[in-house]
C-alpha positions as a Python dict, from the first residue, in 0.01 Angstrom:
ca = {
    (1, 'M'): (0, 0, 0),
    (2, 'D'): (125, 349, -85),
    (3, 'T'): (212, 562, 216),
    (4, 'V'): (263, 934, 259),
    (5, 'E'): (501, 1076, 517),
    (6, 'T'): (393, 1363, 741),
    (7, 'R'): (693, 1559, 607),
    (8, 'E'): (555, 1528, 254),
    (9, 'L'): (210, 1634, 370),
    (10, 'R'): (358, 1933, 547),
    (11, 'Y'): (544, 2033, 230),
    (12, 'F'): (236, 1990, 12),
    (13, 'V'): (4, 2181, 248),
    (14, 'A'): (249, 2473, 257),
    (15, 'V'): (260, 2492, -124),
    (16, 'A'): (-117, 2446, -154),
    (17, 'E'): (-186, 2725, 94),
    (18, 'E'): (71, 2967, -46),
    (19, 'L'): (15, 2870, -412),
    (20, 'H'): (378, 2970, -461),
    (21, 'F'): (685, 2746, -426),
    (22, 'G'): (917, 3030, -320),
    (23, 'R'): (690, 3149, -36),
    (24, 'A'): (623, 2790, 72),
    (25, 'A'): (995, 2713, 85),
    (26, 'E'): (1057, 3025, 292),
    (27, 'R'): (774, 2930, 528),
    (28, 'L'): (919, 2579, 569),
    (29, 'G'): (1276, 2701, 609),
    (30, 'I'): (1411, 2495, 318),
    (31, 'A'): (1544, 2566, -31),
    (32, 'Q'): (1300, 2569, -322),
    (33, 'P'): (1459, 2293, -541),
    (34, 'P'): (1423, 2012, -284),
    (35, 'L'): (1067, 2127, -215),
    (36, 'S'): (978, 2104, -585),
    (37, 'R'): (1137, 1759, -609),
    (38, 'A'): (946, 1637, -304),
    (39, 'I'): (612, 1746, -453),
    (40, 'Q'): (697, 1581, -787),
    (41, 'Q'): (790, 1256, -611),
    (42, 'L'): (464, 1269, -417),
    (43, 'E'): (264, 1313, -737),
    (44, 'R'): (445, 1020, -905),
    (45, 'R'): (386, 791, -610),
    (46, 'L'): (17, 881, -585),
    (47, 'G'): (-26, 866, -961),
    (48, 'V'): (-214, 1197, -978),
    (49, 'T'): (-142, 1560, -1057),
    (50, 'L'): (-182, 1772, -746),
    (51, 'L'): (-71, 2111, -876),
    (52, 'E'): (-98, 2286, -1211),
    (53, 'R'): (212, 2497, -1269),
    (54, 'N'): (229, 2785, -1514),
    (55, 'R'): (397, 3123, -1553),
    (56, 'R'): (129, 3293, -1346),
    (57, 'G'): (173, 3065, -1047),
    (58, 'V'): (33, 2745, -902),
    (59, 'L'): (-323, 2613, -899),
    (60, 'L'): (-471, 2316, -715),
    (61, 'T'): (-624, 2034, -917),
    (62, 'G'): (-929, 1847, -792),
    (63, 'A'): (-701, 1581, -645),
    (64, 'G'): (-491, 1855, -487),
    (65, 'E'): (-795, 2007, -317),
    (66, 'V'): (-879, 1666, -168),
    (67, 'L'): (-525, 1613, -41),
    (68, 'L'): (-516, 1965, 106),
    (69, 'E'): (-827, 1897, 314),
    (70, 'E'): (-720, 1548, 414),
    (71, 'G'): (-361, 1656, 470),
    (72, 'R'): (-458, 1933, 710),
    (73, 'A'): (-671, 1687, 908),
    (74, 'T'): (-387, 1433, 916),
    (75, 'L'): (-131, 1688, 1033),
    (76, 'D'): (-370, 1810, 1302),
    (77, 'A'): (-425, 1450, 1416),
    (78, 'A'): (-50, 1387, 1432),
    (79, 'A'): (6, 1707, 1632),
    (80, 'A'): (-281, 1613, 1862),
    (81, 'A'): (-135, 1267, 1924),
    (82, 'V'): (201, 1418, 2021),
    (83, 'R'): (51, 1686, 2249),
    (84, 'R'): (-189, 1452, 2429),
    (85, 'T'): (78, 1183, 2472),
    (86, 'R'): (316, 1434, 2627),
    (87, 'R'): (38, 1566, 2849),
    (88, 'A'): (-40, 1213, 2969),
    (89, 'G'): (326, 1163, 3058),
    (90, 'D'): (354, 1494, 3242),
    (91, 'R'): (153, 1432, 3559),
    (92, 'G'): (318, 1633, 3832),
    (93, 'G'): (207, 1407, 4120),
    (94, 'G'): (53, 1132, 3915),
    (95, 'R'): (-272, 1326, 3875),
    (96, 'D'): (-443, 1333, 3534),
    (97, 'R'): (-483, 1668, 3361),
    (98, 'L'): (-736, 1791, 3106),
    (99, 'V'): (-713, 2111, 2904),
    (100, 'L'): (-1051, 2284, 2868),
    (101, 'A'): (-1076, 2547, 2594),
    (102, 'V'): (-1328, 2826, 2650),
    (103, 'K'): (-1408, 3149, 2472),
    (104, 'A'): (-1228, 3423, 2663),
    (105, 'G'): (-1457, 3615, 2896),
    (106, 'A'): (-1779, 3425, 2828),
    (107, 'F'): (-2007, 3206, 3041),
    (108, 'H'): (-1838, 3261, 3379),
    (109, 'E'): (-2131, 3126, 3580),
    (110, 'L'): (-2163, 2804, 3381),
    (111, 'L'): (-1788, 2747, 3381),
    (112, 'N'): (-1762, 2798, 3757),
    (113, 'K'): (-2050, 2556, 3817),
    (114, 'L'): (-1885, 2295, 3597),
    (115, 'L'): (-1544, 2325, 3761),
    (116, 'D'): (-1693, 2312, 4112),
    (117, 'A'): (-1912, 2012, 4032),
    (118, 'Y'): (-1628, 1817, 3876),
    (119, 'A'): (-1379, 1904, 4153),
    (120, 'A'): (-1619, 1739, 4401),
    (121, 'E'): (-1598, 1407, 4214),
    (122, 'P'): (-1367, 1135, 4359),
    (123, 'G'): (-1040, 1120, 4166),
    (124, 'A'): (-1111, 1438, 3970),
    (125, 'A'): (-836, 1539, 3731),
    (126, 'E'): (-665, 1876, 3726),
    (127, 'I'): (-845, 2108, 3482),
    (128, 'E'): (-639, 2366, 3297),
    (129, 'V'): (-869, 2637, 3157),
    (130, 'L'): (-736, 2769, 2828),
    (131, 'P'): (-903, 3095, 2707),
    (132, 'S'): (-937, 3114, 2330),
    (133, 'G'): (-1046, 3349, 2057),
    (134, 'L'): (-1371, 3336, 1865),
    (135, 'C'): (-1412, 2995, 1693),
    (136, 'E'): (-1058, 2893, 1799),
    (137, 'Q'): (-1185, 2606, 2016),
    (138, 'E'): (-1242, 2390, 1708),
    (139, 'S'): (-879, 2400, 1596),
    (140, 'M'): (-760, 2356, 1956),
    (141, 'L'): (-949, 2028, 1982),
    (142, 'R'): (-832, 1906, 1642),
    (143, 'D'): (-461, 1975, 1695),
    (144, 'G'): (-448, 1861, 2057),
    (145, 'R'): (-396, 2192, 2235),
    (146, 'A'): (-721, 2113, 2420),
    (147, 'D'): (-887, 1788, 2527),
    (148, 'V'): (-1236, 1931, 2567),
    (149, 'A'): (-1409, 2263, 2499),
    (150, 'L'): (-1716, 2471, 2569),
    (151, 'M'): (-1849, 2569, 2226),
    (152, 'H'): (-2146, 2773, 2118),
    (153, 'T'): (-2378, 2718, 1824),
    (154, 'P'): (-2451, 2879, 1584),
    (155, 'F'): (-2102, 3035, 1608),
    (156, 'N'): (-1899, 2712, 1633),
    (157, 'S'): (-1919, 2405, 1412),
    (158, 'L'): (-1957, 2074, 1598),
    (159, 'A'): (-1883, 1866, 1286),
    (160, 'G'): (-1655, 1572, 1366),
    (161, 'F'): (-1696, 1605, 1743),
    (162, 'D'): (-1910, 1444, 2012),
    (163, 'S'): (-2105, 1685, 2232),
    (164, 'V'): (-2365, 1731, 2503),
    (165, 'E'): (-2595, 2034, 2510),
    (166, 'L'): (-2572, 2229, 2837),
    (167, 'T'): (-2777, 2548, 2813),
    (168, 'T'): (-2952, 2784, 2571),
    (169, 'E'): (-2988, 3161, 2609),
    (170, 'G'): (-3081, 3472, 2416),
    (171, 'Q'): (-2849, 3746, 2291),
    (172, 'V'): (-2801, 4111, 2380),
    (173, 'A'): (-2651, 4415, 2212),
    (174, 'I'): (-2369, 4557, 2425),
    (175, 'L'): (-2320, 4928, 2362),
    (176, 'P'): (-2205, 5247, 2537),
    (177, 'A'): (-2432, 5332, 2831),
    (178, 'K'): (-2465, 5694, 2713),
    (179, 'H'): (-2581, 5608, 2362),
    (180, 'P'): (-2955, 5674, 2291),
    (181, 'L'): (-3012, 5307, 2197),
    (182, 'A'): (-2903, 5204, 2548),
    (183, 'A'): (-3232, 5337, 2685),
    (184, 'R'): (-3441, 5100, 2473),
    (185, 'K'): (-3618, 4800, 2630),
    (186, 'S'): (-3525, 4586, 2328),
    (187, 'L'): (-3374, 4613, 1982),
    (188, 'S'): (-3382, 4421, 1656),
    (189, 'M'): (-3082, 4306, 1453),
    (190, 'A'): (-3181, 4551, 1177),
    (191, 'E'): (-3175, 4842, 1422),
    (192, 'I'): (-2815, 4777, 1526),
    (193, 'A'): (-2684, 4673, 1183),
    (194, 'D'): (-2646, 5027, 1051),
    (195, 'V'): (-2556, 5280, 1320),
    (196, 'P'): (-2290, 5498, 1151),
    (197, 'E'): (-2137, 5632, 1471),
    (198, 'L'): (-2138, 5289, 1636),
    (199, 'P'): (-2034, 5016, 1386),
    (200, 'L'): (-2036, 4655, 1500),
    (201, 'A'): (-1701, 4520, 1617),
    (202, 'R'): (-1538, 4263, 1389),
    (203, 'W'): (-1391, 3945, 1539),
    (204, 'S'): (-1141, 3725, 1360),
    (205, 'R'): (-1292, 3397, 1238),
    (206, 'H'): (-1046, 3136, 1116),
    (207, 'D'): (-766, 3395, 1086),
    (208, 'S'): (-962, 3650, 882),
    (209, 'Y'): (-1191, 3942, 959),
    (210, 'P'): (-1534, 3987, 800),
    (211, 'P'): (-1577, 4305, 590),
    (212, 'G'): (-1726, 4613, 750),
    (213, 'P'): (-1650, 4955, 897),
    (214, 'G'): (-1625, 4837, 1258),
    (215, 'P'): (-1290, 4803, 1438),
    (216, 'E'): (-1100, 4474, 1430),
    (217, 'V'): (-1115, 4327, 1780),
    (218, 'H'): (-848, 4093, 1915),
    (219, 'D'): (-963, 4026, 2272),
    (220, 'Q'): (-1235, 4108, 2523),
    (221, 'T'): (-1037, 4376, 2707),
    (222, 'Q'): (-987, 4570, 2385),
    (223, 'L'): (-1356, 4529, 2300),
    (224, 'A'): (-1468, 4652, 2642),
    (225, 'Q'): (-1247, 4960, 2611),
    (226, 'L'): (-1373, 5047, 2263),
    (227, 'I'): (-1737, 5014, 2372),
    (228, 'A'): (-1675, 5233, 2676),
    (229, 'L'): (-1518, 5497, 2450),
    (230, 'G'): (-1823, 5496, 2224),
    (231, 'R'): (-1639, 5354, 1923),
    (232, 'T'): (-1826, 5026, 1868),
    (233, 'M'): (-2088, 4782, 1990),
    (234, 'T'): (-2123, 4405, 1976),
    (235, 'V'): (-2366, 4117, 2011),
    (236, 'F'): (-2310, 3859, 2285),
    (237, 'P'): (-2509, 3592, 2469),
    (238, 'E'): (-2711, 3709, 2769),
    (239, 'S'): (-2454, 3569, 3014),
    (240, 'A'): (-2202, 3831, 2896),
    (241, 'R'): (-2370, 4072, 3140),
    (242, 'T'): (-2136, 3934, 3407),
    (243, 'W'): (-1831, 4116, 3264),
    (244, 'L'): (-1991, 4450, 3171),
    (245, 'W'): (-1846, 4778, 3296),
    (246, 'E'): (-2046, 5074, 3430),
    (247, 'E'): (-1990, 5241, 3092),
    (248, 'H'): (-2169, 4954, 2913),
    (249, 'A'): (-2535, 4872, 2859),
    (250, 'A'): (-2693, 4544, 2747),
    (251, 'V'): (-3019, 4554, 2551),
    (252, 'P'): (-3205, 4229, 2459),
    (253, 'L'): (-3230, 4148, 2089),
    (254, 'T'): (-3575, 4030, 1985),
    (255, 'D'): (-3475, 3842, 1668),
    (256, 'A'): (-3117, 3721, 1729),
    (257, 'P'): (-3084, 3342, 1716),
    (258, 'P'): (-3050, 3173, 2056),
    (259, 'V'): (-2704, 3056, 2158),
    (260, 'T'): (-2663, 2699, 2279),
    (261, 'T'): (-2358, 2602, 2484),
    (262, 'H'): (-2219, 2250, 2441),
    (263, 'I'): (-1938, 2057, 2604),
    (264, 'V'): (-1746, 1912, 2309),
    (265, 'W'): (-1467, 1657, 2267),
    (266, 'P'): (-1297, 1457, 1986),
    (267, 'A'): (-1522, 1176, 1865),
    (268, 'H'): (-1244, 916, 1891),
    (269, 'S'): (-1159, 991, 2255),
    (270, 'R'): (-1172, 697, 2500),
    (271, 'S'): (-1045, 891, 2801),
    (272, 'R'): (-1212, 791, 3128),
    (273, 'T'): (-1102, 1120, 3279),
    (274, 'L'): (-1277, 1311, 3003),
    (275, 'A'): (-1587, 1094, 3041),
    (276, 'G'): (-1603, 1194, 3408),
    (277, 'L'): (-1595, 1563, 3323),
    (278, 'V'): (-1869, 1517, 3062),
    (279, 'R'): (-2088, 1336, 3319),
    (280, 'S'): (-2045, 1626, 3562),
    (281, 'A'): (-2139, 1873, 3288),
    (282, 'S'): (-2449, 1679, 3184),
    (283, 'R'): (-2581, 1690, 3542),
    (284, 'L'): (-2564, 2071, 3569),
}
């Protein structure tokens, strides 16, 4: 059976993402000629053309698109295996440890309840809480930086994971307390979509920002400051009220989709420690 080395996959993914052999070689820290030879050898062994080369650059073939998707997943799985194996071997006093990825600043009450409930269980593992950016929990689970995550639909995709639904809540517009809209009992999505002096903040999703006039936001502290200064507003689940400043106001949104929080883990996991945490979460 033909096999593909992780080194070859790493080389191919770099070229496929850059669509340029020179930039890919620089990214990998190798010379361009051996990179080109490695891709040619890979194509010969697989018996397919992965890349179309011409004077204007490099294009992916249909086979190349398939290998890019599968290659990314394979590299993530390999990285996850290494990280989780090292974590299992690094038990300070013999105590198991789980890394729980959570969206920075969100769902304090639920998270505290979960941690307290699990800590009361006999033989509970150490839980390392790892704050993450918007939608970053998915990649953290796939590449092994996290063992389990709290994720929120419709913002996060649960595809390829196992999950248990924990809670559902509405959403609110968070805006400067002195703005006229802050005095409203409720608002609609249309009413906050086009406020020239108060454009919606833009969060990075999968390493890119959506188009729009609002400021690019990198973390919750920056967001809170910009709202307090009257430069932006945002939409968050109802539980975000716990971190609001005096300069902020939260107004319910009548037509925003509800947000459901799930505890999520890799579908292939057989960890008893993880199963114990999931049981504690499902009883909340």
